[in-house]
Structure formats: C-alpha cells, structure tokens
JSON list of C-alpha atoms in Angstrom, two decimals:
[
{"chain": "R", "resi": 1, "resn": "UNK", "atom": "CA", "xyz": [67.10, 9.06, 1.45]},
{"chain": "R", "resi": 2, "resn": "UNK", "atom": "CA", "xyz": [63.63, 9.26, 2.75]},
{"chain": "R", "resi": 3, "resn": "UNK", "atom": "CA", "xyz": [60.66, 8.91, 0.94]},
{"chain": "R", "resi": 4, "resn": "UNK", "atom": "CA", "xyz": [58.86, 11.91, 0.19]},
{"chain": "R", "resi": 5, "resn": "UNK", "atom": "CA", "xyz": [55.33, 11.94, 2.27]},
{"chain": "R", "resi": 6, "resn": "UNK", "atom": "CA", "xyz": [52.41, 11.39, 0.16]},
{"chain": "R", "resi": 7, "resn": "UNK", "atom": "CA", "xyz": [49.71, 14.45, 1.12]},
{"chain": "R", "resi": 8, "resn": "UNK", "atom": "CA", "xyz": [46.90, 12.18, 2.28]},
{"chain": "R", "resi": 9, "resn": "UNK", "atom": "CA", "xyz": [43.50, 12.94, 1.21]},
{"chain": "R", "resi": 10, "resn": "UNK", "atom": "CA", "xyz": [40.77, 14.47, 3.82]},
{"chain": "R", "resi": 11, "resn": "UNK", "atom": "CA", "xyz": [38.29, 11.60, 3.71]},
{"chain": "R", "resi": 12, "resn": "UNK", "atom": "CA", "xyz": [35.04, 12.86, 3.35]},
{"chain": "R", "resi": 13, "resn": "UNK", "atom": "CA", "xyz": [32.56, 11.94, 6.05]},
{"chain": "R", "resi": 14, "resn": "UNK", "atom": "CA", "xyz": [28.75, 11.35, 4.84]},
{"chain": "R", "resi": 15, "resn": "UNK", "atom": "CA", "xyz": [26.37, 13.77, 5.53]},
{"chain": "R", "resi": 16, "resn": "UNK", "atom": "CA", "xyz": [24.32, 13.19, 8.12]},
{"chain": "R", "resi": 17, "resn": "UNK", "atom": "CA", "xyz": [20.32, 12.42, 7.39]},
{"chain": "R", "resi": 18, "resn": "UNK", "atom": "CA", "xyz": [18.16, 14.82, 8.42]},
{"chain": "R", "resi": 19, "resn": "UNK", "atom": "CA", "xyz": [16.63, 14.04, 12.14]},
{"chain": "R", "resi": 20, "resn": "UNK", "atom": "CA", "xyz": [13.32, 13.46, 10.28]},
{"chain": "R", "resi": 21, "resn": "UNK", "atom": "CA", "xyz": [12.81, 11.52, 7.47]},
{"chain": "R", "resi": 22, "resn": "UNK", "atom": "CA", "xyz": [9.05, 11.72, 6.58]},
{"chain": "R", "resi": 23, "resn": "UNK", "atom": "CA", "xyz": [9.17, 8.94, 3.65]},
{"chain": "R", "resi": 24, "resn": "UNK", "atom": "CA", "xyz": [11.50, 6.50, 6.10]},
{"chain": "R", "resi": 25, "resn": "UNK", "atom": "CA", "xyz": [8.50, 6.89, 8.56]},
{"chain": "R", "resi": 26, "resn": "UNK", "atom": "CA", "xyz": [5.40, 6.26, 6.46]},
{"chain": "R", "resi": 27, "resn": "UNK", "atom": "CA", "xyz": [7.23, 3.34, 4.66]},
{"chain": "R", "resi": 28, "resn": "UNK", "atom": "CA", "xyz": [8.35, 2.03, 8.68]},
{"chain": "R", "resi": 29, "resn": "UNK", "atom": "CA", "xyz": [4.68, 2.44, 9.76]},
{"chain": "R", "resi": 30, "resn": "UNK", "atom": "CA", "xyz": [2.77, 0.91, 6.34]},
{"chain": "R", "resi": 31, "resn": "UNK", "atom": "CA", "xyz": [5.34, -1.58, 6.34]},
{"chain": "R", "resi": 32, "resn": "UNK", "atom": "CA", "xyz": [4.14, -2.76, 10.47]},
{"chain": "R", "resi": 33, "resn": "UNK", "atom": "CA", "xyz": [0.90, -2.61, 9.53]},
{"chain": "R", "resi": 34, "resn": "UNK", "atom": "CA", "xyz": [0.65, -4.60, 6.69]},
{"chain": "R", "resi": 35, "resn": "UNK", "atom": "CA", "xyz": [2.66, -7.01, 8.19]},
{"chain": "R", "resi": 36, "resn": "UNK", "atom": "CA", "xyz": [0.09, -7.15, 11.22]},
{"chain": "R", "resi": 37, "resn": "UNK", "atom": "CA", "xyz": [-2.31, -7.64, 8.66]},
{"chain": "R", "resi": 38, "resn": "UNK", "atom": "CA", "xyz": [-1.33, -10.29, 6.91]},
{"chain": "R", "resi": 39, "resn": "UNK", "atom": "CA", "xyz": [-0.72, -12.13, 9.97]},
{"chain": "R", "resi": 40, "resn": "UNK", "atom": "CA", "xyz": [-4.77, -10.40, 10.93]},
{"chain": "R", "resi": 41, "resn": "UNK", "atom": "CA", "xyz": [-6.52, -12.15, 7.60]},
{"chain": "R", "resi": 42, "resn": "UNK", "atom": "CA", "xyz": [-4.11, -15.02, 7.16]},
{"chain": "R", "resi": 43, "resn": "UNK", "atom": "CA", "xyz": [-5.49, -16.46, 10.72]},
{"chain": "R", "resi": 44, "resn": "UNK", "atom": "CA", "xyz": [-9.21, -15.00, 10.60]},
{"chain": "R", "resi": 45, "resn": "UNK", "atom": "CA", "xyz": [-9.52, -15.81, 6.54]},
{"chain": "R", "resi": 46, "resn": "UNK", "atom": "CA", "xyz": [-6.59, -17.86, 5.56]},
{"chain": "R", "resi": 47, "resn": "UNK", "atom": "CA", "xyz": [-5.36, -15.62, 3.07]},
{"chain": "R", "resi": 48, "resn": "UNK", "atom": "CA", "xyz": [-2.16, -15.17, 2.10]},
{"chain": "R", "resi": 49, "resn": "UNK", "atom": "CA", "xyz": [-0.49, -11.58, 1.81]},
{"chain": "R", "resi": 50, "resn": "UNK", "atom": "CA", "xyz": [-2.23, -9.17, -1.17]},
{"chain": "R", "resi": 51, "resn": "UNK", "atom": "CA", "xyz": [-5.79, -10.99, -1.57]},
{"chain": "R", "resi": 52, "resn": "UNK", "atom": "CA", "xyz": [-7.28, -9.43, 1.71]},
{"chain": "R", "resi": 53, "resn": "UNK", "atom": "CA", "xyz": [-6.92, -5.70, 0.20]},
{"chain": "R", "resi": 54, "resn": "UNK", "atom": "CA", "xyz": [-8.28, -7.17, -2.63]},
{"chain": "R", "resi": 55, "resn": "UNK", "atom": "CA", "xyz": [-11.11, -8.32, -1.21]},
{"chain": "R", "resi": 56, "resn": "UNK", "atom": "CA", "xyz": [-11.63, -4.37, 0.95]},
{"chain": "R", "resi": 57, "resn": "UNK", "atom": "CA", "xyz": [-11.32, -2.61, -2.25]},
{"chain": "R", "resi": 58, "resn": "UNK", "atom": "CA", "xyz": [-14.19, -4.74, -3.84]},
{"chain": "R", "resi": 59, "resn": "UNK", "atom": "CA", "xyz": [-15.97, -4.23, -0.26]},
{"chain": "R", "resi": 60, "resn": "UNK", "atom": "CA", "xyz": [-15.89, -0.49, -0.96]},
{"chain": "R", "resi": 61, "resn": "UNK", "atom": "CA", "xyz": [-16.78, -0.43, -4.60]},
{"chain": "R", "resi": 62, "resn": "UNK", "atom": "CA", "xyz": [-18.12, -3.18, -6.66]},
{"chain": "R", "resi": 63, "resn": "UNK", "atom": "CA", "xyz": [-17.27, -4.45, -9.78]},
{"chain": "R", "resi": 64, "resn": "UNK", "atom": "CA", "xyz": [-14.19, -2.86, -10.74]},
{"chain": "R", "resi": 65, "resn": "UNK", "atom": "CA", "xyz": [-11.50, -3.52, -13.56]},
{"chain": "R", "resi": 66, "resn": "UNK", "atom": "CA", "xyz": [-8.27, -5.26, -12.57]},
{"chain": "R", "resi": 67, "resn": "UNK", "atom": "CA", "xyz": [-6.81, -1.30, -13.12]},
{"chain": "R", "resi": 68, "resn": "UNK", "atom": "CA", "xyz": [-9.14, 0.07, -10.82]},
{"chain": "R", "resi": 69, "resn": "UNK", "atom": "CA", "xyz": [-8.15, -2.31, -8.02]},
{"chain": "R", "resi": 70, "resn": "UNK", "atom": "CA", "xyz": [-4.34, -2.12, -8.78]},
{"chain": "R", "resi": 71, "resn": "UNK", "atom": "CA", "xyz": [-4.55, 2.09, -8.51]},
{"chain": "R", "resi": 72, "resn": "UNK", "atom": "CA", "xyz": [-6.53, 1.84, -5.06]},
{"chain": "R", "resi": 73, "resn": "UNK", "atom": "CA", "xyz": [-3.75, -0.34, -3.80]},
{"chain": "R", "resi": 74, "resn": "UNK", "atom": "CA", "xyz": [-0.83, 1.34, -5.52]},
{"chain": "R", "resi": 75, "resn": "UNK", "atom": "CA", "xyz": [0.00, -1.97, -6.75]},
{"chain": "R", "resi": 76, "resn": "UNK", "atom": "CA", "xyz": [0.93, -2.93, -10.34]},
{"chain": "R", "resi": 77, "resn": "UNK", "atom": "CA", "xyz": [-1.71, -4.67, -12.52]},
{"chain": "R", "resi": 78, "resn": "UNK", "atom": "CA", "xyz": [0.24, -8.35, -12.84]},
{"chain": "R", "resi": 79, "resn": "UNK", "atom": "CA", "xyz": [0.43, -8.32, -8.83]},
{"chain": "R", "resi": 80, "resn": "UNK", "atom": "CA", "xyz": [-3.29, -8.24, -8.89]},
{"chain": "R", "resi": 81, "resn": "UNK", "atom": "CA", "xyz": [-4.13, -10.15, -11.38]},
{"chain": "R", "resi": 82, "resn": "UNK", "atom": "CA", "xyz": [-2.83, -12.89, -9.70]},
{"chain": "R", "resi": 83, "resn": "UNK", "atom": "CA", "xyz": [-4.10, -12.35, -6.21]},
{"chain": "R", "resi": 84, "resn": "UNK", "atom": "CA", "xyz": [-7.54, -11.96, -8.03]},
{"chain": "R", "resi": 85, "resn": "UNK", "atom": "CA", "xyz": [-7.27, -15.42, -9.97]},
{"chain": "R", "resi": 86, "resn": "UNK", "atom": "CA", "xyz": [-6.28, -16.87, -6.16]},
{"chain": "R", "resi": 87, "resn": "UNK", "atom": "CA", "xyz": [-9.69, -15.40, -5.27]},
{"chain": "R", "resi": 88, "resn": "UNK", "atom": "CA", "xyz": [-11.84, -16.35, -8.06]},
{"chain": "R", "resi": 89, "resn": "UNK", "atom": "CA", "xyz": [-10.55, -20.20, -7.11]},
{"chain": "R", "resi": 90, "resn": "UNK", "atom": "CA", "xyz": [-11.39, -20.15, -3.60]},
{"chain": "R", "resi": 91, "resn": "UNK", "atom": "CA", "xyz": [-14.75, -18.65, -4.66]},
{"chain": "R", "resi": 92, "resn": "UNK", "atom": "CA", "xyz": [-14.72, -14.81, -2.95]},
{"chain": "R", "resi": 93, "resn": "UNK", "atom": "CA", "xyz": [-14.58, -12.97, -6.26]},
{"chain": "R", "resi": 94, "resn": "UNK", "atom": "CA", "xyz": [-16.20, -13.26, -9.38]},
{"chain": "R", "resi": 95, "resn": "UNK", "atom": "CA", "xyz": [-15.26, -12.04, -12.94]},
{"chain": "R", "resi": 96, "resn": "UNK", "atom": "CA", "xyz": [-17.69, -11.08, -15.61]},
{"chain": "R", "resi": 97, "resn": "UNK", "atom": "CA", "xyz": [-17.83, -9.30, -19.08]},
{"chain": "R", "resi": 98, "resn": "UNK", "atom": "CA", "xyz": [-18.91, -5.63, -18.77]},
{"chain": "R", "resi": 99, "resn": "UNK", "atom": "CA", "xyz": [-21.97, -5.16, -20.77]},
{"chain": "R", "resi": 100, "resn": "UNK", "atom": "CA", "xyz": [-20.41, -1.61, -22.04]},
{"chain": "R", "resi": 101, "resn": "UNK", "atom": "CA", "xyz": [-17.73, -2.60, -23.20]},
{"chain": "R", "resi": 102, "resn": "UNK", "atom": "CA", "xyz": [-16.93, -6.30, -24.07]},
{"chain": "R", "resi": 103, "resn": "UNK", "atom": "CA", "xyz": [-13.04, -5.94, -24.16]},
{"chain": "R", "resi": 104, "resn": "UNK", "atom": "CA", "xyz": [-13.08, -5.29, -20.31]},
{"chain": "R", "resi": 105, "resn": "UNK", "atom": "CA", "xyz": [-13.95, -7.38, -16.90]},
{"chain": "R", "resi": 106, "resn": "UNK", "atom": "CA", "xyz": [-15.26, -7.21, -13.87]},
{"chain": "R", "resi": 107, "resn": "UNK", "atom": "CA", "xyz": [-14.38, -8.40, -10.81]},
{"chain": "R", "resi": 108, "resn": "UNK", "atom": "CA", "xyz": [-16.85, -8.22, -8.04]},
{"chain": "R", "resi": 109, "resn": "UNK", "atom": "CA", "xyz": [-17.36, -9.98, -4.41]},
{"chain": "R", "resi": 110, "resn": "UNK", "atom": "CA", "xyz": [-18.95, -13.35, -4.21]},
{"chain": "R", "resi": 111, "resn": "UNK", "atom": "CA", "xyz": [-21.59, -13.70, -1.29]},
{"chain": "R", "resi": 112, "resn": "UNK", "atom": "CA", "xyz": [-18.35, -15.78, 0.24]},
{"chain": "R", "resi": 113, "resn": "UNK", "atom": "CA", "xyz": [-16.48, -12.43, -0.41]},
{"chain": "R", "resi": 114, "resn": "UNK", "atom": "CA", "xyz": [-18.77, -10.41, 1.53]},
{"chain": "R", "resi": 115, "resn": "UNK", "atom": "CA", "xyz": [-18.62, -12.67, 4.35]},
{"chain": "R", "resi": 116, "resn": "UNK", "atom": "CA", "xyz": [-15.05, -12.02, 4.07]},
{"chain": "R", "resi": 117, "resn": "UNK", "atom": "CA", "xyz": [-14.94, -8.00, 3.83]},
{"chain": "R", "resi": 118, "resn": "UNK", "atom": "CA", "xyz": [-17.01, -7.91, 6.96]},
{"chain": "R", "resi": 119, "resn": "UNK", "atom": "CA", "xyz": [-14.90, -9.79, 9.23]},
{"chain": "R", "resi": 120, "resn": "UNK", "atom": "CA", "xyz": [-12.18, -7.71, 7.36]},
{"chain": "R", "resi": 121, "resn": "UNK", "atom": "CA", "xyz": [-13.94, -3.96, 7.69]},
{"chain": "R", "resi": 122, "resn": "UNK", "atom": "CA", "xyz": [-14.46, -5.66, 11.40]},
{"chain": "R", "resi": 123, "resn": "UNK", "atom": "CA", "xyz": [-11.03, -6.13, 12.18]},
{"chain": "R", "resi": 124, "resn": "UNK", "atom": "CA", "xyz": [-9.70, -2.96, 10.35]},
{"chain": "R", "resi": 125, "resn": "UNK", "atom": "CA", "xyz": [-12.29, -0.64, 12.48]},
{"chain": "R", "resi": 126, "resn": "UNK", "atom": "CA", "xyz": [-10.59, -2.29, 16.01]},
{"chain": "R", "resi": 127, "resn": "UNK", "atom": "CA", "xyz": [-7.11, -1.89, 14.63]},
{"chain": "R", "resi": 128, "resn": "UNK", "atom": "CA", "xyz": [-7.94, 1.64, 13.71]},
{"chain": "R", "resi": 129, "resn": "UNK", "atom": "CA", "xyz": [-9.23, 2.65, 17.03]},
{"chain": "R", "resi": 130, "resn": "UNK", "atom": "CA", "xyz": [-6.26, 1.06, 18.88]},
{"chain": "R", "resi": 131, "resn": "UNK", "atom": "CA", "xyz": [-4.06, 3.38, 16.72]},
{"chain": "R", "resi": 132, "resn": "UNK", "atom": "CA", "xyz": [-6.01, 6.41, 16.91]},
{"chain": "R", "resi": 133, "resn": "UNK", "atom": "CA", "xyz": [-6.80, 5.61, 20.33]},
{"chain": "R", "resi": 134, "resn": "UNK", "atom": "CA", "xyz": [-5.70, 9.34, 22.42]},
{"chain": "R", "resi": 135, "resn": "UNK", "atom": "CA", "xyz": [-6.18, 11.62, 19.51]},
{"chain": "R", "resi": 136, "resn": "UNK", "atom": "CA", "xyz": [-9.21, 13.96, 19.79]},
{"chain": "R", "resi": 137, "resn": "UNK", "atom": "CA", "xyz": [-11.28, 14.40, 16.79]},
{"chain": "R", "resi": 138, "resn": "UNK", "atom": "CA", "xyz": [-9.58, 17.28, 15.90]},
{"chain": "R", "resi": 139, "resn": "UNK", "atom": "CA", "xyz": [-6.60, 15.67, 15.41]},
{"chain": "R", "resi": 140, "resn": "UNK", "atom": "CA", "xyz": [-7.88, 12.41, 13.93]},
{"chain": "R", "resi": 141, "resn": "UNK", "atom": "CA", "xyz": [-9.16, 15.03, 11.03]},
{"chain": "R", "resi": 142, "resn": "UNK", "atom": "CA", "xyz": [-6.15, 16.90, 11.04]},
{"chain": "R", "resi": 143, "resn": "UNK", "atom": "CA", "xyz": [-3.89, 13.47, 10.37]},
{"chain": "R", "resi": 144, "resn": "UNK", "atom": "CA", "xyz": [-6.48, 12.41, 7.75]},
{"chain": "R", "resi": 145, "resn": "UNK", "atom": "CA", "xyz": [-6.19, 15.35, 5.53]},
{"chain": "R", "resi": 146, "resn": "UNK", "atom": "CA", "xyz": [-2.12, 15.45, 5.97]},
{"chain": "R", "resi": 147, "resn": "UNK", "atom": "CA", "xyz": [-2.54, 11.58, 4.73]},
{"chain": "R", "resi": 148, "resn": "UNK", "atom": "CA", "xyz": [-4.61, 12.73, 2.03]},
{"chain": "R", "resi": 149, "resn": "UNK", "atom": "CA", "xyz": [-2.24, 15.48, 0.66]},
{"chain": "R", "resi": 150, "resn": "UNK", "atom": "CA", "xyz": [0.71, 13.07, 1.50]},
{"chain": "R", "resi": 151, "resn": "UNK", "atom": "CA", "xyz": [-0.61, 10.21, -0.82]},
{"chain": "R", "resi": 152, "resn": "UNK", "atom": "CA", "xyz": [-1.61, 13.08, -3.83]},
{"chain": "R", "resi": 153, "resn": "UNK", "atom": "CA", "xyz": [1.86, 14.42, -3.47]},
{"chain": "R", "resi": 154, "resn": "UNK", "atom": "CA", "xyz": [3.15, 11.03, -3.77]},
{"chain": "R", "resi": 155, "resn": "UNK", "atom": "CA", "xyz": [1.09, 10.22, -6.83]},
{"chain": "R", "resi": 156, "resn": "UNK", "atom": "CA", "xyz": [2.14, 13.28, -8.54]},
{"chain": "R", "resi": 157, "resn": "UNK", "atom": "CA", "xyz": [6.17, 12.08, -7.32]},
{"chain": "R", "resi": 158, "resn": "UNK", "atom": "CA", "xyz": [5.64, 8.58, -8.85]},
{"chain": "R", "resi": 159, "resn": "UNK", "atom": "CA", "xyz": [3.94, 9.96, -12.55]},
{"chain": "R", "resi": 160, "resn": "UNK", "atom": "CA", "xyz": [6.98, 12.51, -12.55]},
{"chain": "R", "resi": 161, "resn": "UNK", "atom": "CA", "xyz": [9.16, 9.36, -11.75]},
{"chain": "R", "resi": 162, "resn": "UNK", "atom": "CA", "xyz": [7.22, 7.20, -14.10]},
{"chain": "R", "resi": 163, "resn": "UNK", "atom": "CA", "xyz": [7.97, 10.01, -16.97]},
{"chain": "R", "resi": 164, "resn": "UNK", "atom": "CA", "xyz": [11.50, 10.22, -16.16]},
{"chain": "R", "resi": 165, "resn": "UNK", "atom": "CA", "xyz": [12.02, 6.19, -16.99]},
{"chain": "R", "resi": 166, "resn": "UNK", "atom": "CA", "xyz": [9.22, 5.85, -19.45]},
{"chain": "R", "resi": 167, "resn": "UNK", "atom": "CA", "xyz": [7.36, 3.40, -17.58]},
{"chain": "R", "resi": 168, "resn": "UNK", "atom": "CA", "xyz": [3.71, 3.11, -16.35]}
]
C-alpha cells in the first residue's frame, strides 16, 4: 500500500527590501566616516575613537554639562563620561563647578584642547570639501536642510522609541 502524499507547504519567500533603504545608507555613510576619522585624529592627535568629537563639540560651545555633550553626539551620558575623564588626564579638557548651580559641572577646552580642535576643525573643513566637492551651492544647501529634517525626524523616532521601552 502506498503512503498517502503529504501536501507540502508553499514555502514562503522573504520579501524583498525596498531598492532604497534611506536608514541602511546614512548608517553605511556615518559609519565610513567615522571610521576615517578615527583613523584622521588617532594619527594627527593620538586619540582614540569618541574623545575627538568630544573635543569639536567643546570647540563649538564652551563649557557644557556632560548631557549637553552626550545630546550633540547622540551618544549616551556613561560613553562620555568616560571619553571626557580620558581627556581631563591627558590635559585637553577641564572640569569645573558651575557657579549657578553647584550640583552640576563643566567641562570646557584646555589651551591644549584648543590646539587640538583646530587641527581637528582643520581636518574636518578638507574632508568636507572632498565630499562636497561637485555639488553647487544650491545643492550643498539643499543636502544640508534634508540632513537637518533627517536628524529631527530621527530624534522624534528615538523619544517615541525611548517611550515605547521606558528608557532615556
């Protein structure tokens, strides 16, 4: 007697990704560049990964909180906190009390730190050129605003996300 067929199953093939995946892009491109800058300020500065944009967002506004820094970077506080102890030891950063309020600190470049952010705004301006290098100013200000509403839809995505699993 023969065995009675078993009625296979239809497997079900995965769906294919969309031809453009704008998150898959950004996170390709951020993730080349910061790689090429690590490598940048580990051999101009000899800093490791994380204390360079440390040291840019102090170059761009000085003192700030620990916070401050870590929601410029989109990093989380600890991962900061860190980098900027690694800095105050080598003697680019300083922390201090904030007269207002005594509860908080403030971290702000050292003169070393300044010599620092300039060979770091330095190399940043070349790399930016050699990326930008082709677009007319037109589009340079067109891709700077798209960045801009990119990174507040993004912000708005991660505090939904942050909601959703009770977390900061």
């Amino acid at each position: 007697m023969e065995k009675p067929k078993t009625k296979r199953m239809p497997r079900s093939e995965p769906k294919p990704l969309p031809a453009f995946v704008l998150s898959r892009k950004v996170m390709t491109l951020a993730n080349l560049l910061k790689r090429g800058a690590g490598n940048r300020y580990r051999r101009l500065l000899g800093l490791p990964q994380g204390e360079w944009g440390v040291i840019a967002q102090l170059g761009a506004r000085s003192p700030r909180t620990l916070g401050d820094i870590a929601a410029g970077m989109g990093l989380d506080i600890t991962q900061i906190s860190r980098s900027v102890s690694s800095l105050v030891e080598r003697g680019l950063v300083t922390r201090s009390s904030n007269p207002l309020n005594n509860r908080e600190v403030l971290i702000a470049l050292s003169r070393k730190g300044e010599a620092a952010n300039a060979v770091i705004v330095d190399a940043g301006s070349r790399v930016n050129e050699a990326l930008l290098e082709g677009l007319s100013d037109s589009e340079r200000t067109f891709l700077e605003a798209l960045l801009t509403r990119f990174t507040e839809r993004a912000e708005y995505m991660l505090a939904l996300e942050q909601a959703a699993c009770g977390s900061e």
